[in-house]
Coordinates of C-alpha atoms in Angstrom, one line a residue:
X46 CA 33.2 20.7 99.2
X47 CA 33.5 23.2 96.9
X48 CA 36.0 21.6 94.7
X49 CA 34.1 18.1 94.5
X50 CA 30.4 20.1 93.5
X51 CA 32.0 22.2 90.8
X52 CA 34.0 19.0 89.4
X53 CA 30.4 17.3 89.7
X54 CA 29.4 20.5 87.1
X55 CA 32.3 20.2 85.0
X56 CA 31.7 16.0 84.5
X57 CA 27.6 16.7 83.9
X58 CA 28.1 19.1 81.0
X59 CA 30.7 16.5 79.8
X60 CA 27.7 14.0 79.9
X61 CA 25.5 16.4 78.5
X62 CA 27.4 17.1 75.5
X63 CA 28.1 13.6 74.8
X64 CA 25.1 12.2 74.6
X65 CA 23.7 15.3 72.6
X66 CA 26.8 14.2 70.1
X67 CA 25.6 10.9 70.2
X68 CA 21.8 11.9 69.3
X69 CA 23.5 14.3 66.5
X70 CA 24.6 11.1 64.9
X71 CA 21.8 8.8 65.4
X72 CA 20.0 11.9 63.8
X73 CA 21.4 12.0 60.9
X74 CA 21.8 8.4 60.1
X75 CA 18.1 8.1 60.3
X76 CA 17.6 11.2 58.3
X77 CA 19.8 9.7 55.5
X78 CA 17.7 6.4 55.4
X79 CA 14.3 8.5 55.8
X80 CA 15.0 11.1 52.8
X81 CA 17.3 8.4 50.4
X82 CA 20.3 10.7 50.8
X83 CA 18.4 14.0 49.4
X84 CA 21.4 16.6 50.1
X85 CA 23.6 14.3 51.8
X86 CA 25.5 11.5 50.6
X87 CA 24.3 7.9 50.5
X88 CA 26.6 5.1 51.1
X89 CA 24.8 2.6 49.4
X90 CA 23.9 4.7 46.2
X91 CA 25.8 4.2 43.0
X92 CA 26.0 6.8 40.6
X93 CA 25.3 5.6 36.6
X94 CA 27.3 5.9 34.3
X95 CA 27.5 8.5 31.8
X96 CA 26.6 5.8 28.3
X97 CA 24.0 4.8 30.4
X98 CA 22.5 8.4 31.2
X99 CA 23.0 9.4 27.5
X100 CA 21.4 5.8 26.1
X101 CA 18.5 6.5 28.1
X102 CA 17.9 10.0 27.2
X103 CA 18.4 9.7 23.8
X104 CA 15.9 6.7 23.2
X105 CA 13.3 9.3 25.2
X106 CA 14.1 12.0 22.5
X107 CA 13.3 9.6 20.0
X108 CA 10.3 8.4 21.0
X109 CA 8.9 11.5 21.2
X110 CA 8.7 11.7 17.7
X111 CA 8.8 8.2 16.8
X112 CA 5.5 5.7 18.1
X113 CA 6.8 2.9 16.9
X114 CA 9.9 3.5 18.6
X115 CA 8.0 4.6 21.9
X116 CA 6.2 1.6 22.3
X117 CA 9.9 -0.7 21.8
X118 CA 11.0 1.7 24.4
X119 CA 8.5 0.9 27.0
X120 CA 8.4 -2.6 25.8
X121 CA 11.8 -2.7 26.7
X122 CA 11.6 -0.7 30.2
X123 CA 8.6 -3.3 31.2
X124 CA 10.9 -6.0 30.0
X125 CA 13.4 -4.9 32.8
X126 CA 11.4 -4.0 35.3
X127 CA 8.1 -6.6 34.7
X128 CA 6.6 -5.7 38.3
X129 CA 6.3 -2.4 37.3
X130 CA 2.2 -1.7 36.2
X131 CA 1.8 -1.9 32.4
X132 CA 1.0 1.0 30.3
X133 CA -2.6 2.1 29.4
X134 CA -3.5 0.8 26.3
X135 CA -3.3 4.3 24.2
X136 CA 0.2 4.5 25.0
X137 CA 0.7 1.1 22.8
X138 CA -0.7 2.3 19.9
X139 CA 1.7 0.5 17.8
X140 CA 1.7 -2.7 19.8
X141 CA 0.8 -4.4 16.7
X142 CA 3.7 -4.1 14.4
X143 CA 6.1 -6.7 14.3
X144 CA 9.7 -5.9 14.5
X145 CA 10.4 -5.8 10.8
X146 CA 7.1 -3.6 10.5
X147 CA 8.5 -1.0 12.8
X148 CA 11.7 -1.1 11.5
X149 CA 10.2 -0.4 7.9
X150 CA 8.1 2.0 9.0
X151 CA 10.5 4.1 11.0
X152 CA 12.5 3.6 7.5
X153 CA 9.9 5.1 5.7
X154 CA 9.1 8.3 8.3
X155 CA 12.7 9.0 7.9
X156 CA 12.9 9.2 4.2
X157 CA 9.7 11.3 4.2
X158 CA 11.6 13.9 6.3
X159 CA 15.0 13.4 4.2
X160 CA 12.2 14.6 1.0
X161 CA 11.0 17.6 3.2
X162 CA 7.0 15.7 3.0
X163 CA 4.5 15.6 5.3
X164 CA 2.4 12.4 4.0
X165 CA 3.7 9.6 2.0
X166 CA 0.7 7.2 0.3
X167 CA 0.6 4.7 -2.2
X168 CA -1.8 2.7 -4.4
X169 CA -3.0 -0.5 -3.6
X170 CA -5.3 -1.8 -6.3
X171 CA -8.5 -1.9 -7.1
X172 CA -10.5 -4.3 -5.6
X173 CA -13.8 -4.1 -3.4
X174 CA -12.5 -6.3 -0.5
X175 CA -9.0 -5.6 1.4
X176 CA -8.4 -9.3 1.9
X177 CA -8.8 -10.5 -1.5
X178 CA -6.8 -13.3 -1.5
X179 CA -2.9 -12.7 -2.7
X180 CA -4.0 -8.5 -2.6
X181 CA -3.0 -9.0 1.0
X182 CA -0.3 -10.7 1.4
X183 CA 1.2 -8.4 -1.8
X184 CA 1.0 -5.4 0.1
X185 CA 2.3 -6.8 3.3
X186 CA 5.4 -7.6 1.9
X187 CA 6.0 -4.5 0.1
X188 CA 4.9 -2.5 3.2
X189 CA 5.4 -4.7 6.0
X190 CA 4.0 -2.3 8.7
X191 CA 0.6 -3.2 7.3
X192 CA 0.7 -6.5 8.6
X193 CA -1.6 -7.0 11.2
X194 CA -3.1 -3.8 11.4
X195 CA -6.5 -3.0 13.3
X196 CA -9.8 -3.1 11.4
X197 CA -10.2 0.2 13.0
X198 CA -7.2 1.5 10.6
X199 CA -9.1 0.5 7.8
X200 CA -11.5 3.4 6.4
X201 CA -14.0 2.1 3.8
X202 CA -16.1 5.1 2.1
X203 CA -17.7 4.7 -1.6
X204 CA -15.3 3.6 -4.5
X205 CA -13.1 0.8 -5.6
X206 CA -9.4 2.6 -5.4
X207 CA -7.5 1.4 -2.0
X208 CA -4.6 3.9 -0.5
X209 CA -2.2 3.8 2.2
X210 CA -2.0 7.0 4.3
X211 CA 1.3 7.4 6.4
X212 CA 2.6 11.2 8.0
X213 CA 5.9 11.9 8.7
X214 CA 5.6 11.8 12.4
X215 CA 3.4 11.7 15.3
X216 CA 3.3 15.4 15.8
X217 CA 0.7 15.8 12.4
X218 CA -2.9 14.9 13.2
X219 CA -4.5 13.3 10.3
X220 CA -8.3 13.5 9.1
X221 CA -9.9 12.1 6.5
X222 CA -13.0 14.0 5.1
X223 CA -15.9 12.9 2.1
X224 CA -16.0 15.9 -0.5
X225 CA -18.0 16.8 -3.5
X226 CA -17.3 18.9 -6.4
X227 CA -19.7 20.7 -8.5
X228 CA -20.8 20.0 -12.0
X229 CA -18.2 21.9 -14.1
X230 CA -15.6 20.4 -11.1
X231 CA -14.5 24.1 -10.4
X232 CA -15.1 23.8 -6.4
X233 CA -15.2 21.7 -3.7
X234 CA -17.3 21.3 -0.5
X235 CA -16.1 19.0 2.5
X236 CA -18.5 16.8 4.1
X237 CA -18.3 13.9 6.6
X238 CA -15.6 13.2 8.9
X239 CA -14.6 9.8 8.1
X240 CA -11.6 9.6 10.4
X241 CA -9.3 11.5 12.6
X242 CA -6.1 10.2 14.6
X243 CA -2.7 12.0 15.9
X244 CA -0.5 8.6 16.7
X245 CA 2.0 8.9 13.7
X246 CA 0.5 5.3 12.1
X247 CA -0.4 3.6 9.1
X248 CA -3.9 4.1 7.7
X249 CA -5.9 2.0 4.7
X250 CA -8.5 4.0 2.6
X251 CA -10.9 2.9 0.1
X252 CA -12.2 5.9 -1.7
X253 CA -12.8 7.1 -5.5
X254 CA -15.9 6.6 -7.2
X255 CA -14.3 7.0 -10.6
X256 CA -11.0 7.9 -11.9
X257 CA -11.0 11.3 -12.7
X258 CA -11.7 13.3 -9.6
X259 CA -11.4 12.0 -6.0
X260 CA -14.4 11.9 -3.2
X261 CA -12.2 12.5 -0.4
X262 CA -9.6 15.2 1.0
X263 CA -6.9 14.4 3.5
X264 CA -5.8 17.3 5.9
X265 CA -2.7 17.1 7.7
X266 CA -2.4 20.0 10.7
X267 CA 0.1 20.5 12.8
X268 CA 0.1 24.3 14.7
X269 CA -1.5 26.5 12.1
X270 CA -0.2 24.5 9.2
X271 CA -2.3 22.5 6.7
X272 CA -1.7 20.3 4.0
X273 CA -4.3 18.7 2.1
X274 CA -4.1 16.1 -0.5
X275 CA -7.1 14.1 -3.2
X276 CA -6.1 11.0 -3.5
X277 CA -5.5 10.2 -7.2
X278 CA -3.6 7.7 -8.9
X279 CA -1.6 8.0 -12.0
X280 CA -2.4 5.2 -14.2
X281 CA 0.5 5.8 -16.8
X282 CA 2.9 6.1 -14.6
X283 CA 1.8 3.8 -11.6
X284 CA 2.0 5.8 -9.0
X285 CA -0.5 8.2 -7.0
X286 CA -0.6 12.1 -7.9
X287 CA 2.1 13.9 -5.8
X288 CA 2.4 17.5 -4.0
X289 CA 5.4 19.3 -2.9
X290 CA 4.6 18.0 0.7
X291 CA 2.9 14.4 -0.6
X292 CA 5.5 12.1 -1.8
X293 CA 5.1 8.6 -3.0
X294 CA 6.0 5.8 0.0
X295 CA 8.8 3.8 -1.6
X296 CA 8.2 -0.3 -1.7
X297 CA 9.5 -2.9 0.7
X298 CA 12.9 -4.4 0.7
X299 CA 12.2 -7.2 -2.5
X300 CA 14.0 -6.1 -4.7
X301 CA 14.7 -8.0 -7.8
X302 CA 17.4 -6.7 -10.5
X303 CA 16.9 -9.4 -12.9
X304 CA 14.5 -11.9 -14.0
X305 CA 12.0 -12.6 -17.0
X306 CA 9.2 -9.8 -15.1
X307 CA 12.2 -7.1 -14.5
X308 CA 11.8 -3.9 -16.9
X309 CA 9.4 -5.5 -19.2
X310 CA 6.6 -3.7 -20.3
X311 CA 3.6 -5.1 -22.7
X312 CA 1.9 -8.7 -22.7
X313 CA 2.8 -12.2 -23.0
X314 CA 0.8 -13.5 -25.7
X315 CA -0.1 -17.2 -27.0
X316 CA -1.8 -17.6 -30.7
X317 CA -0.9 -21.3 -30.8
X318 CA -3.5 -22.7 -28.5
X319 CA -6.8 -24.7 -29.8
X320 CA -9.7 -25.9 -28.5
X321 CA -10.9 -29.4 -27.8
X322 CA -13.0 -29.0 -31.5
X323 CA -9.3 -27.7 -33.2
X324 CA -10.7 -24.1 -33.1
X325 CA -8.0 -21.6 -32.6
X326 CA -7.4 -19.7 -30.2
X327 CA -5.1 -17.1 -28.1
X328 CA -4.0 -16.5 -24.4
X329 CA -3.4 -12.8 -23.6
X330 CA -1.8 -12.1 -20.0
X331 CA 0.1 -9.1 -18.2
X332 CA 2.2 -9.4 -14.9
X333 CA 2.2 -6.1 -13.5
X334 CA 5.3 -4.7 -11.1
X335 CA 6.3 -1.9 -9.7
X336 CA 9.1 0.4 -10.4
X337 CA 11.2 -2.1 -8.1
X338 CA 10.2 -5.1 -9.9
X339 CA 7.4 -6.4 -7.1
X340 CA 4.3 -8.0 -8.4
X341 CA 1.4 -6.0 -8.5
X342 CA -1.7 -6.8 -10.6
X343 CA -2.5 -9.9 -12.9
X344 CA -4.6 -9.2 -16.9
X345 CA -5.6 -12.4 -18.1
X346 CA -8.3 -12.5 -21.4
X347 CA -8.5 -14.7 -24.3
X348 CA -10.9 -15.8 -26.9
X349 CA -11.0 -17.1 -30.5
X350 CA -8.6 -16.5 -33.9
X351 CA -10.7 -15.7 -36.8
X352 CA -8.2 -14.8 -39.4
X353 CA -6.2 -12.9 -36.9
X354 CA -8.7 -11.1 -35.6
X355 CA -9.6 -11.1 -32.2
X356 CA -12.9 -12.2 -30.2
X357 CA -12.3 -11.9 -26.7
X358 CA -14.6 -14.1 -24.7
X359 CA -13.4 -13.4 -20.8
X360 CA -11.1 -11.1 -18.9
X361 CA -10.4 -11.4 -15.3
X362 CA -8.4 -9.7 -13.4
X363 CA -6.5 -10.4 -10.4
X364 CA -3.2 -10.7 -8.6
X365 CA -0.1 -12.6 -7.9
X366 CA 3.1 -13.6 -6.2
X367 CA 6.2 -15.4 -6.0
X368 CA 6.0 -18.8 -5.4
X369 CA 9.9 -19.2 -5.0
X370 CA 13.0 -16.9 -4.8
X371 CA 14.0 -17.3 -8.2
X372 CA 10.4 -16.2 -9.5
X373 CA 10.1 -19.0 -11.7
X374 CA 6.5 -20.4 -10.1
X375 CA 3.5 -17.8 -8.9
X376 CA 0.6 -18.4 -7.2
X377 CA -2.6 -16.9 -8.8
X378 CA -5.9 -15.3 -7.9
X379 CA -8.0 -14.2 -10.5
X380 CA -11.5 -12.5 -10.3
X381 CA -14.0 -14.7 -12.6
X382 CA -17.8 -14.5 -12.5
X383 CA -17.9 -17.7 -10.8
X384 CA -15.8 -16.9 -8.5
X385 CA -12.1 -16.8 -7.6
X386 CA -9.6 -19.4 -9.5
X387 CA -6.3 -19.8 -7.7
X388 CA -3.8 -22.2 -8.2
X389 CA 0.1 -22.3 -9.2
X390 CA 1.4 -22.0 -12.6
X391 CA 5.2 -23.0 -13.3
X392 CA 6.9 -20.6 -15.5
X393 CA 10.4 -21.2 -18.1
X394 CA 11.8 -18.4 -20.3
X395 CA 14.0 -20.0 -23.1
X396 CA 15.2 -17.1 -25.3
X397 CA 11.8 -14.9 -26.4
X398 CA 9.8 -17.7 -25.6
X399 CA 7.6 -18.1 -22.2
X400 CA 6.3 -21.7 -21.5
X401 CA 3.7 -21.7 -19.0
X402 CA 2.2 -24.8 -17.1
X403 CA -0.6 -25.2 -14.7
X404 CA 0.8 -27.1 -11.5
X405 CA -1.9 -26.9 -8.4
X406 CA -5.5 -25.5 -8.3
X407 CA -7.7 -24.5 -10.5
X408 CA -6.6 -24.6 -14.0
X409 CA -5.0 -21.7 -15.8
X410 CA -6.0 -22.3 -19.5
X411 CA -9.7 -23.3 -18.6
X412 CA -11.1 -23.2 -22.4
X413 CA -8.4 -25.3 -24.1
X414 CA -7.4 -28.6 -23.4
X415 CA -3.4 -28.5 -22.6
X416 CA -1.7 -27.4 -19.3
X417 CA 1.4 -26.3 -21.0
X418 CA 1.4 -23.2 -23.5
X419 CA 4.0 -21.1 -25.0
X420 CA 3.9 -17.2 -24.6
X421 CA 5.9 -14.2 -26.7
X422 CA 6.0 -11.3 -25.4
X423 CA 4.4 -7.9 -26.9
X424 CA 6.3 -5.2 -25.9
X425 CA 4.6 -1.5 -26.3
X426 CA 5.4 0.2 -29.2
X427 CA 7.5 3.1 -29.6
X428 CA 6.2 6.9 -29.4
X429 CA 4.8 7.5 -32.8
X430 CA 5.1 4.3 -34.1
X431 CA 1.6 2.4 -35.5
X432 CA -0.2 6.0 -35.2
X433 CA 0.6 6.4 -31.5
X434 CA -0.9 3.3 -30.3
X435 CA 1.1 1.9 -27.8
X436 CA -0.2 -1.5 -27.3
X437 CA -1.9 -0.8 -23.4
X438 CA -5.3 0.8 -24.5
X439 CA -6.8 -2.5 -24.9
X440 CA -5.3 -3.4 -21.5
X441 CA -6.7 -0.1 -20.1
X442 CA -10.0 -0.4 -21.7
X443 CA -10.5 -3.9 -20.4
X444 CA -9.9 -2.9 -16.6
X445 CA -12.9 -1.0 -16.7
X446 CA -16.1 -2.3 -14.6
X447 CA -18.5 -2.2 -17.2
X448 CA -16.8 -3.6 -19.9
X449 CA -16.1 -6.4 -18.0
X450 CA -19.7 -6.8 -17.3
X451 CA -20.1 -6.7 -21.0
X452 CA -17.7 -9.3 -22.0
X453 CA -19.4 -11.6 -18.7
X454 CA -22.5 -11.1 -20.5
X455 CA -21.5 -12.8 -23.7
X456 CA -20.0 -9.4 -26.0
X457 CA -17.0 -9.5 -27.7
X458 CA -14.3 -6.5 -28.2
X459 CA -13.1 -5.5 -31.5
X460 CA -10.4 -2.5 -32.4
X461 CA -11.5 -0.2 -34.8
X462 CA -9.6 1.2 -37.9
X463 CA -8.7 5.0 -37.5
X464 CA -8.4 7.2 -34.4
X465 CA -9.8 10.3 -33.3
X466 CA -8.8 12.9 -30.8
X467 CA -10.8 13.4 -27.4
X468 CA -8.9 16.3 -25.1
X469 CA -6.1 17.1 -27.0
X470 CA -4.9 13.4 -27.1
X471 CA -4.6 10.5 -29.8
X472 CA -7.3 8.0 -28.8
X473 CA -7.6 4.0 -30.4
X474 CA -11.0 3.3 -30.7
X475 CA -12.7 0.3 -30.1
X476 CA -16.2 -1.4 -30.2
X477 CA -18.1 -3.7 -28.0
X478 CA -21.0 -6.2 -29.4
X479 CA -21.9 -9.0 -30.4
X480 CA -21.0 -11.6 -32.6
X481 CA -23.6 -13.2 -34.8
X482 CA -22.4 -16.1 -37.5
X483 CA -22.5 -13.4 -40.5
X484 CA -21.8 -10.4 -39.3
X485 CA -20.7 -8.3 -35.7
X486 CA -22.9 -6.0 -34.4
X487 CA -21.4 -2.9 -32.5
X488 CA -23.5 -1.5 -29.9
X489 CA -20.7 1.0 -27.7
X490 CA -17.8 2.9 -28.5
X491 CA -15.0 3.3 -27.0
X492 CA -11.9 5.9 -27.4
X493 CA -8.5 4.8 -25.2
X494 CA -5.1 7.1 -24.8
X495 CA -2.4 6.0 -24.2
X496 CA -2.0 8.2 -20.7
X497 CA -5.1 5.9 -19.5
X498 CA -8.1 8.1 -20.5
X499 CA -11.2 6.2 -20.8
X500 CA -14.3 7.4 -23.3
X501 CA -17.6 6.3 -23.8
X502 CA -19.3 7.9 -27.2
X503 CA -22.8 9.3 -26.5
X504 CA -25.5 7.0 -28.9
X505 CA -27.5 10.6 -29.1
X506 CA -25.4 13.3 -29.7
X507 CA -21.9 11.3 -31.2
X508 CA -19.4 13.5 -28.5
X509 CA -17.6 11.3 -26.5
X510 CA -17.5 11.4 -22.7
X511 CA -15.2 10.0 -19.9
X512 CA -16.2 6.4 -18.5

């Protein structure tokens, strides 16, 4: 008996420990499915590669300081996981830009940090309207992350100069302020808030009442740093004003290194041309580019011969682009006070000589009756040569706004003999009038510089003063 009951104690703890074993295990394979494997090892787990780790953490770094490249990143994470719940729309700022936009743009940030700045900007034109027709599809292939881009990135204050505004990075907040200077333009006083954004982006700015002072400031902050910049543009050298920490945005990837508009300075220039009644006159036109060669602004202005001398009946202004690779046809807009006249013009450079010829649209030589003209070129004269005039102050003086009203109302331009000297600089002068069958009647002065300083002469006290 007393064998058997304490064999009967020996086999129960047996029992006993067993199934506590048994629990232990059922225990801890629940445990390992309940917590994922936290501090205990998951059989069905399989550990990433280190590429993959590194891929991952380096795209996070860079969209930190990169927007564009934070919204291709969670593009790209949506793209793999498209169940997961889409981002808010502030976190897709640059949803917009298209895949060569981004790509330019994160191009451009870069070299703005290579050049130690904190903004980058450029000149757009002059124009009243963004979308002009040709303005906009010139600057969106020379900066291609302004394609598309919200009306709400578009700032339109008083003035007729148009800016693009880009900082370095996302971790600069950007404002845009009005400002107003005192008479003698000693001192400054900043007024409305026009706009204010801390996403890194593009903006557009129309601003700049005249050309010699500008009516807003830009602040960049970031900590207790500031940088503030007036945006001004450098008509002589055609570019905007820079700072140590303001650099000019370079142009987008056309770049042409040869071709009848490359490196050439001056105007094409027709004197051949008649009208229907065997009158004579002359064609006068200038295709702007940039440093790289990219079209820019069109001149166009013409009028009768009268010995040689000029009477210039209309100027518009306006814009182009390449019709083809080769450059060899354009497609014109031009500003005209009926309106805008478009159309295609074919163009053929045999030796000095430019042939143009009107192909589509609205008709290019609109006072005379052939479609087909030939063109010389004028190139600017050298410093010092002709008593310093360079052969742009007529150029210069016609892109100003009230001139042009002059010339719309029936006045004529003529160059006067001598020059004078308005701020330390050799000025050409010219008058504006009109032109009776005896005689020409001047009724305003002008004084040009070469360096693109504009001056209207006072008609009561003689002194000139800046247009």
């Amino acid at each position: 008996m007393g064998k058997k009951g304490k064999l009967g104690k020996v086999k129960g703890m047996l029992l006993m420990a067993l199934l506590l074993f048994c629990a232990f295990l059922t225990g801890c394979s629940l445990l390992d499915i309940k917590d994922g494997g936290l501090g205990m090892t998951n059989p069905d787990y399989v550990e990433p590669e280190k590429d993959e780790i590194d891929e991952e953490n380096s795209e996070k770094a860079q969209y930190e300081k990169d927007p564009y490249e934070k919204y291709r990143f969670e593009k790209n994470q949506h793209e793999k996981n498209p169940d997961e719940e889409a981002q808010p729309e502030e976190d897709q700022a640059a949803s917009w830009l298209s895949e060569t936009g981004g790509q330019a743009l994160a191009e451009e940030q870069e070299s703005l940090r290579d050049y130690g700045a904190v903004l980058g900007a450029a000149f757009l034109g002059y124009t009243a309207d963004y979308s002009f027709p040709g303005k906009q599809k010139q600057r969106e292939e020379t900066y291609p992350y302004l394609e598309g881009i919200p009306a709400e990135r578009i700032i339109e204050y008083e003035g007729d100069e148009w800016y693009v505004i880009l900082p370095e990075a996302a971790d600069w907040s950007i404002s845009v302020e009005a400002c107003n200077w005192n008479e003698d333009f000693t001192d400054i006083s900043v007024g409305e808030l026009l706009w204010e954004g801390t996403d890194g982006l593009p903006v557009i700015l129309r601003c700049n009442l005249g050309d010699l002072h500008s009516n807003v400031r830009i602040t960049a902050r970031k900590g207790n740093r500031e940088v503030f910049w007036y945006p001004y543009y450098l008509a002589f050298a055609g570019e905007i004003e820079p700072t140590e920490e303001v650099m000019q945005l370079v142009s987008g990837s056309y770049m042409p290194e040869e071709g009848y508009l490359y490196g050439m300075e001056g105007s094409w220039y027709c004197d051949s041309a008649e009208t229907d009644a065997g009158e004579p006159y002359f064609y006068s036109v200038t295709f702007l580019t940039g440093e790289d060669g990219f079209p820019l602004d069109m001149w166009y202005y013409g009028g009768f011969l009268n010995e040689g001398v000029e009477e210039i009946c209309f100027f518009w202004d306006g814009s182009y682009a390449y019709g083809d690779s080769l450059g060899e046809s354009l497609e014109f807009w031009l500003n005209t006070p009926d309106g805008i006249r478009s159309g295609t013009i074919w163009l053929n450079l045999e030796g000095d000589y430019l042939s143009i010829q009107e192909m589509e649209g609205d008709a290019f030589f609109p006072f005379t009756g052939g479609s087909v003209e030939t063109f010389y070129l004028r190139p600017e004269a050298e410093p010092g040569e002709n008593g310093d005039f360079s052969g742009n102050e007529m150029d210069l003086l016609l892109a100003q706004a009230e001139v042009q009203e002059k010339l719309n109302q029936g006045m004529a331009i003529r160059d006067v003999d001598g020059m004078d000297t308005v701020q330390g600089e050799a000025c050409v002068l010219f008058a504006l009038g009109t032109e009776h069958p005896d005689q020409f009647v001047a009724e305003y002065y002008y004084a040009v510089s070469s360096s693109g300083a504009v001056y209207r002469m006072d008609d009561l006290t003689g002194e000139w003063e800046p247009v």
